[in-house]
Amino acid sequence: MSVLLLLLLTVATALAQGNPDIVEPGNTRNCSPPNNEQWYRTDHTFTVDPNNTQTMYVNVEYKGFFKSTDGGKTWAILTNGIKAYGRQSDPNSPCYGEAPAAFVDLSNSNRILLMNSGTNGTLTSTNSMAGGIFESLDAGKSFHQFIQPWMNTYTTSAGVFQPGDSKVFYYGTSAAPASYSEADPNKIFVTKGVVYKTSDGGNTWTELPTGLVPFVGATGIFIDTANPKALLVSTYAAARNATGRQADPASQLGLMRSSDGGLTWQRVTSLPTNYSPVILGWSAPLKSTNIYLITQAPGEFTPLNYFTTDFGLTFKPSSRYLDVVNYDPLDPTGNHMLGFTWQGNAGPPARTLFESNDAGATWKPWGTLPADITDPADKKTLPSRIVFDPKDRAVVYMSGAGGHVWKTTNAGTTWQTLLDYTKLPDYLWTGAPPASVASVVNAADFSPQLAPNTWVALRGTNLATTTRVWTAADFTGTALPTQLDRVQVKVGGQSAYIEYVSPDQVNVLLPATLPEGNTSLQLLLNGIAAVPANITLGPAAPAPFAWGADKGRNYAIATHRDYSLIAPAGEYPGVATPAKPGETVLLYVNGMGPTSPATPEGQTPSGLLETTIGFEMQIGGIQVTNLKAYLVAAGLYQIAVPLPSTLPDGEATVQILTNRGRSSDGKTTIFIAR
């Protein structure tokens, strides 16, 4: 099937089987933000693999859980086994909710825990069956529920592996009733505390007796690495119908301490009572006694943050109120930190990040927020997490609402946007087996010759759920589409341009800026990646586009100077006539290599761009030289070929021979008649 002459014969349909990851069929969700407060949040889920910093993970509200293995250049959805409610628009397609946090096991980075949120309830309660914690043991390829059916599925962002023994894990929950309107307002799903603990990798769990007050939730769990039985738990309580961050000290549980691994608890009195409600907290990875708390005091008190360097024996106020901070994981002193504020409690919000070198006692300007954040208080771009690279302290990431992930390597002077929600497709259930690419061939002659800026055909099974060619609606200005009906193709980390999709064939244009040599090609359907195919790119992959295969022909797509098609009389509907010996015809070709000026990446070229690779042709076995080829459309080259005057009537073979060792197969023909 030629790239230029695709016939749409059938429309593929999805299988009608149910999605096993959908819970409570019929209880569906409107899978889009109801307001700016819930705008594709990432919360505290962005994390970098400590052993391979090219691998990173993030959960994006409404979109799902994503993984990058190339430092954020490309992202693949990883949701196999993660339960979700169906979409109102498609009950078999999952609507992934907000996830407060994700954790990578430092002792085994293939193990990932994703904290799912939702409402308070159990795994058998309505509206809470998609909550809990999902565990992956294969770097995100598959997930399973980590908690037990009797436990509260509501999770906060508080969670921690015990240093030295990752079978031990603690997570925070809430003593609030379910939040949907029909729920019993007097029913809560914990009995003695807001922290759960497992000591055997999730096989058994214990609800720890931290104590309870109405609506309290755990907001931070901290372990002293020198004494893993020593724990601190920060908490915050706000009534169900409270507006803003209300914090009556009399209604708070406060900061709690255990010295016996959670068996017994006492309230910490070193943190001032009026500042005992804690919104968030962090501890230094290499100095666990250093802890920084974002506190919430009643309105008449000055907003303050507090820090400790002795695991809560004493607390001191920080010089600046910040909303999000984090510690440098490569700093053995635990003193180096970064932070920012969006509430403006210490003055109007500014696009400034701050640095501390004394464990949070004092702060100084460090850099600016990413350019995407024009207003620090805008909930559509609100940052929620700062992450230091685990191996290179010069690299810092931020993540936040809008599905954003940003990266800086120059102390916040400039930021690179690695991700935003517009780059992520909605996961739509197809019911089909995974896509499988069997071969990647030149789309003109179906040979294995490939090159940059060449049309190629992917052949296989389950490659798409529809059959169609691109239309004008798929373009953004002159930019070629990189996605068609939820099909994407990545080549060496770059997006290819998709012209045609069907279940067994997908046609794409390879990026012009790809280097020669071996690389990988990967198709993604609904964000799910097929097994990569290995391909080799040469300097050129010349092949005339052809038609007539349905009639047992292999005619080159060529026209007269008036652009009427060359073909035997009556062979093609409409005006089509043979070529004459000595006539100059226009031949349309694939894979003729680089141009000067350079081919505009991902754009429809304007004007004629001459190729830089030398070539000659054989027409009916007769040499034709002094030829030029021009790029005239996306991936389409045109050659004006003077036909030898001695050609006999009939089919004359057409072959292109380049000076870079690449030639076409010579099986394409052009019909000659005097």
Tab-separated table of N, CA and C in Angstrom, residues 48-106:
chain	number	residue	atom	x	y	z
A	48	VAL	N	12.600	9.723	41.082
A	48	VAL	CA	13.672	9.308	40.182
A	48	VAL	C	14.299	8.032	40.730
A	49	ASP	N	14.518	7.060	39.856
A	49	ASP	CA	15.152	5.803	40.252
A	49	ASP	C	16.538	6.096	40.818
A	50	PRO	N	16.834	5.703	42.052
A	50	PRO	CA	18.140	6.026	42.643
A	50	PRO	C	19.305	5.316	41.981
A	51	ASN	N	19.033	4.226	41.258
A	51	ASN	CA	20.103	3.472	40.610
A	51	ASN	C	20.294	3.837	39.146
A	52	ASN	N	19.264	4.375	38.524
A	52	ASN	CA	19.336	4.776	37.114
A	52	ASN	C	18.529	6.051	36.961
A	53	THR	N	19.218	7.175	36.962
A	53	THR	CA	18.519	8.460	37.000
A	53	THR	C	17.856	8.822	35.675
A	54	GLN	N	18.019	8.006	34.647
A	54	GLN	CA	17.257	8.207	33.422
A	54	GLN	C	15.829	7.698	33.572
A	55	THR	N	15.596	6.898	34.614
A	55	THR	CA	14.273	6.330	34.863
A	55	THR	C	13.553	7.155	35.917
A	56	MET	N	12.344	7.561	35.601
A	56	MET	CA	11.564	8.379	36.531
A	56	MET	C	10.085	8.060	36.373
A	57	TYR	N	9.326	8.364	37.412
A	57	TYR	CA	7.908	8.025	37.467
A	57	TYR	C	7.106	9.239	37.925
A	58	VAL	N	5.854	9.311	37.487
A	58	VAL	CA	4.946	10.350	37.976
A	58	VAL	C	3.512	9.902	37.716
A	59	ASN	N	2.623	10.243	38.639
A	59	ASN	CA	1.193	10.027	38.427
A	59	ASN	C	0.543	11.365	38.101
A	60	VAL	N	-0.267	11.382	37.052
A	60	VAL	CA	-0.979	12.595	36.651
A	60	VAL	C	-2.477	12.332	36.795
A	61	GLU	N	-3.116	13.142	37.607
A	61	GLU	CA	-4.550	13.021	37.847
A	61	GLU	C	-5.313	12.977	36.521
A	62	TYR	N	-6.253	12.054	36.400
A	62	TYR	CA	-7.099	11.795	35.231
A	62	TYR	C	-6.365	11.046	34.119
A	63	LYS	N	-5.028	11.027	34.152
A	63	LYS	CA	-4.257	10.416	33.060
A	63	LYS	C	-3.692	9.051	33.435
A	64	GLY	N	-3.138	8.912	34.659
A	64	GLY	CA	-2.576	7.644	35.080
A	64	GLY	C	-1.135	7.762	35.530
A	65	PHE	N	-0.503	6.604	35.695
A	65	PHE	CA	0.866	6.515	36.200
A	65	PHE	C	1.806	6.318	35.014
A	66	PHE	N	2.855	7.156	34.943
A	66	PHE	CA	3.725	7.172	33.773
A	66	PHE	C	5.180	6.950	34.166
A	67	LYS	N	5.925	6.401	33.221
A	67	LYS	CA	7.346	6.112	33.417
A	67	LYS	C	8.135	6.615	32.221
A	68	SER	N	9.294	7.191	32.502
A	68	SER	CA	10.243	7.560	31.452
A	68	SER	C	11.540	6.809	31.695
A	69	THR	N	12.140	6.301	30.639
A	69	THR	CA	13.433	5.623	30.754
A	69	THR	C	14.526	6.379	30.009
A	70	ASP	N	14.216	7.595	29.556
A	70	ASP	CA	15.203	8.383	28.821
A	70	ASP	C	15.305	9.803	29.387
A	71	GLY	N	15.192	9.897	30.698
A	71	GLY	CA	15.371	11.191	31.339
A	71	GLY	C	14.250	12.173	31.114
A	72	GLY	N	13.056	11.686	30.786
A	72	GLY	CA	11.907	12.559	30.615
A	72	GLY	C	11.610	12.952	29.188
A	73	LYS	N	12.358	12.411	28.212
A	73	LYS	CA	12.076	12.737	26.814
A	73	LYS	C	10.759	12.116	26.363
A	74	THR	N	10.525	10.877	26.768
A	74	THR	CA	9.294	10.184	26.406
A	74	THR	C	8.721	9.528	27.655
A	75	TRP	N	7.406	9.322	27.640
A	75	TRP	CA	6.703	8.765	28.794
A	75	TRP	C	5.743	7.687	28.322
A	76	ALA	N	5.704	6.581	29.046
A	76	ALA	CA	4.783	5.483	28.742
A	76	ALA	C	3.889	5.241	29.949
A	77	ILE	N	2.620	4.971	29.694
A	77	ILE	CA	1.684	4.726	30.784
A	77	ILE	C	1.881	3.318	31.320
A	78	LEU	N	1.841	3.181	32.646
A	78	LEU	CA	2.022	1.897	33.313
A	78	LEU	C	0.900	1.743	34.332
A	79	THR	N	-0.191	1.140	33.923
A	79	THR	CA	-1.347	1.059	34.814
A	79	THR	C	-1.925	-0.347	34.903
A	80	ASN	N	-1.210	-1.349	34.422
A	80	ASN	CA	-1.715	-2.714	34.462
A	80	ASN	C	-1.880	-3.165	35.911
A	81	GLY	N	-3.113	-3.368	36.323
A	81	GLY	CA	-3.389	-3.804	37.688
A	81	GLY	C	-3.805	-2.690	38.624
A	82	ILE	N	-3.642	-1.431	38.221
A	82	ILE	CA	-4.087	-0.308	39.052
A	82	ILE	C	-5.595	-0.131	38.844
A	83	LYS	N	-6.345	-0.292	39.895
A	83	LYS	CA	-7.800	-0.229	39.790
A	83	LYS	C	-8.270	1.214	39.636
A	84	ALA	N	-9.388	1.371	38.946
A	84	ALA	CA	-9.931	2.709	38.710
A	84	ALA	C	-11.419	2.594	38.424
A	85	TYR	N	-12.101	3.713	38.559
A	85	TYR	CA	-13.502	3.794	38.156
A	85	TYR	C	-13.575	4.134	36.672
A	86	GLY	N	-14.643	3.670	36.014
A	86	GLY	CA	-14.795	3.920	34.596
A	86	GLY	C	-15.181	5.358	34.298
A	87	ARG	N	-14.933	5.765	33.068
A	87	ARG	CA	-15.298	7.106	32.619
A	87	ARG	C	-16.777	7.129	32.218
A	88	GLN	N	-17.419	8.257	32.447
A	88	GLN	CA	-18.797	8.397	31.987
A	88	GLN	C	-18.881	8.267	30.474
A	89	SER	N	-17.875	8.755	29.782
A	89	SER	CA	-17.879	8.718	28.319
A	89	SER	C	-17.566	7.335	27.773
A	90	ASP	N	-16.926	6.487	28.572
A	90	ASP	CA	-16.555	5.138	28.151
A	90	ASP	C	-16.333	4.312	29.410
A	91	PRO	N	-17.345	3.606	29.899
A	91	PRO	CA	-17.240	2.913	31.183
A	91	PRO	C	-16.137	1.867	31.253
A	92	ASN	N	-15.642	1.384	30.118
A	92	ASN	CA	-14.552	0.412	30.137
A	92	ASN	C	-13.182	1.069	30.166
A	93	SER	N	-13.130	2.385	30.010
A	93	SER	CA	-11.858	3.102	30.058
A	93	SER	C	-11.692	3.729	31.436
A	94	PRO	N	-10.532	3.528	32.071
A	94	PRO	CA	-10.367	3.957	33.463
A	94	PRO	C	-10.153	5.455	33.607
A	95	CYS	N	-10.674	5.995	34.695
A	95	CYS	CA	-10.418	7.376	35.088
A	95	CYS	C	-9.526	7.334	36.322
A	96	TYR	N	-8.257	7.655	36.149
A	96	TYR	CA	-7.306	7.575	37.252
A	96	TYR	C	-7.362	8.855	38.077
A	97	GLY	N	-7.499	8.677	39.382
A	97	GLY	CA	-7.665	9.817	40.258
A	97	GLY	C	-6.351	10.366	40.770
A	98	GLU	N	-6.474	11.236	41.746
A	98	GLU	CA	-5.312	11.845	42.386
A	98	GLU	C	-4.578	10.795	43.209
A	99	ALA	N	-3.267	10.779	43.119
A	99	ALA	CA	-2.426	9.901	43.936
A	99	ALA	C	-1.508	10.781	44.772
A	100	PRO	N	-1.558	10.673	46.098
A	100	PRO	CA	-0.775	11.589	46.931
A	100	PRO	C	0.731	11.418	46.835
A	101	ALA	N	1.221	10.172	46.651
A	101	ALA	CA	2.670	9.966	46.690
A	101	ALA	C	3.030	8.655	46.017
A	102	ALA	N	4.290	8.544	45.625
A	102	ALA	CA	4.852	7.299	45.108
A	102	ALA	C	6.237	7.127	45.709
A	103	PHE	N	6.638	5.867	45.901
A	103	PHE	CA	7.918	5.569	46.532
A	103	PHE	C	8.625	4.465	45.754
A	104	VAL	N	9.936	4.631	45.576
A	104	VAL	CA	10.782	3.596	44.997
A	104	VAL	C	11.627	3.009	46.119
A	105	ASP	N	11.622	1.696	46.222
A	105	ASP	CA	12.403	0.998	47.246
A	105	ASP	C	13.892	1.188	46.951
A	106	LEU	N	14.629	1.809	47.864
A	106	LEU	CA	16.049	2.085	47.633
A	106	LEU	C	16.867	0.812	47.513
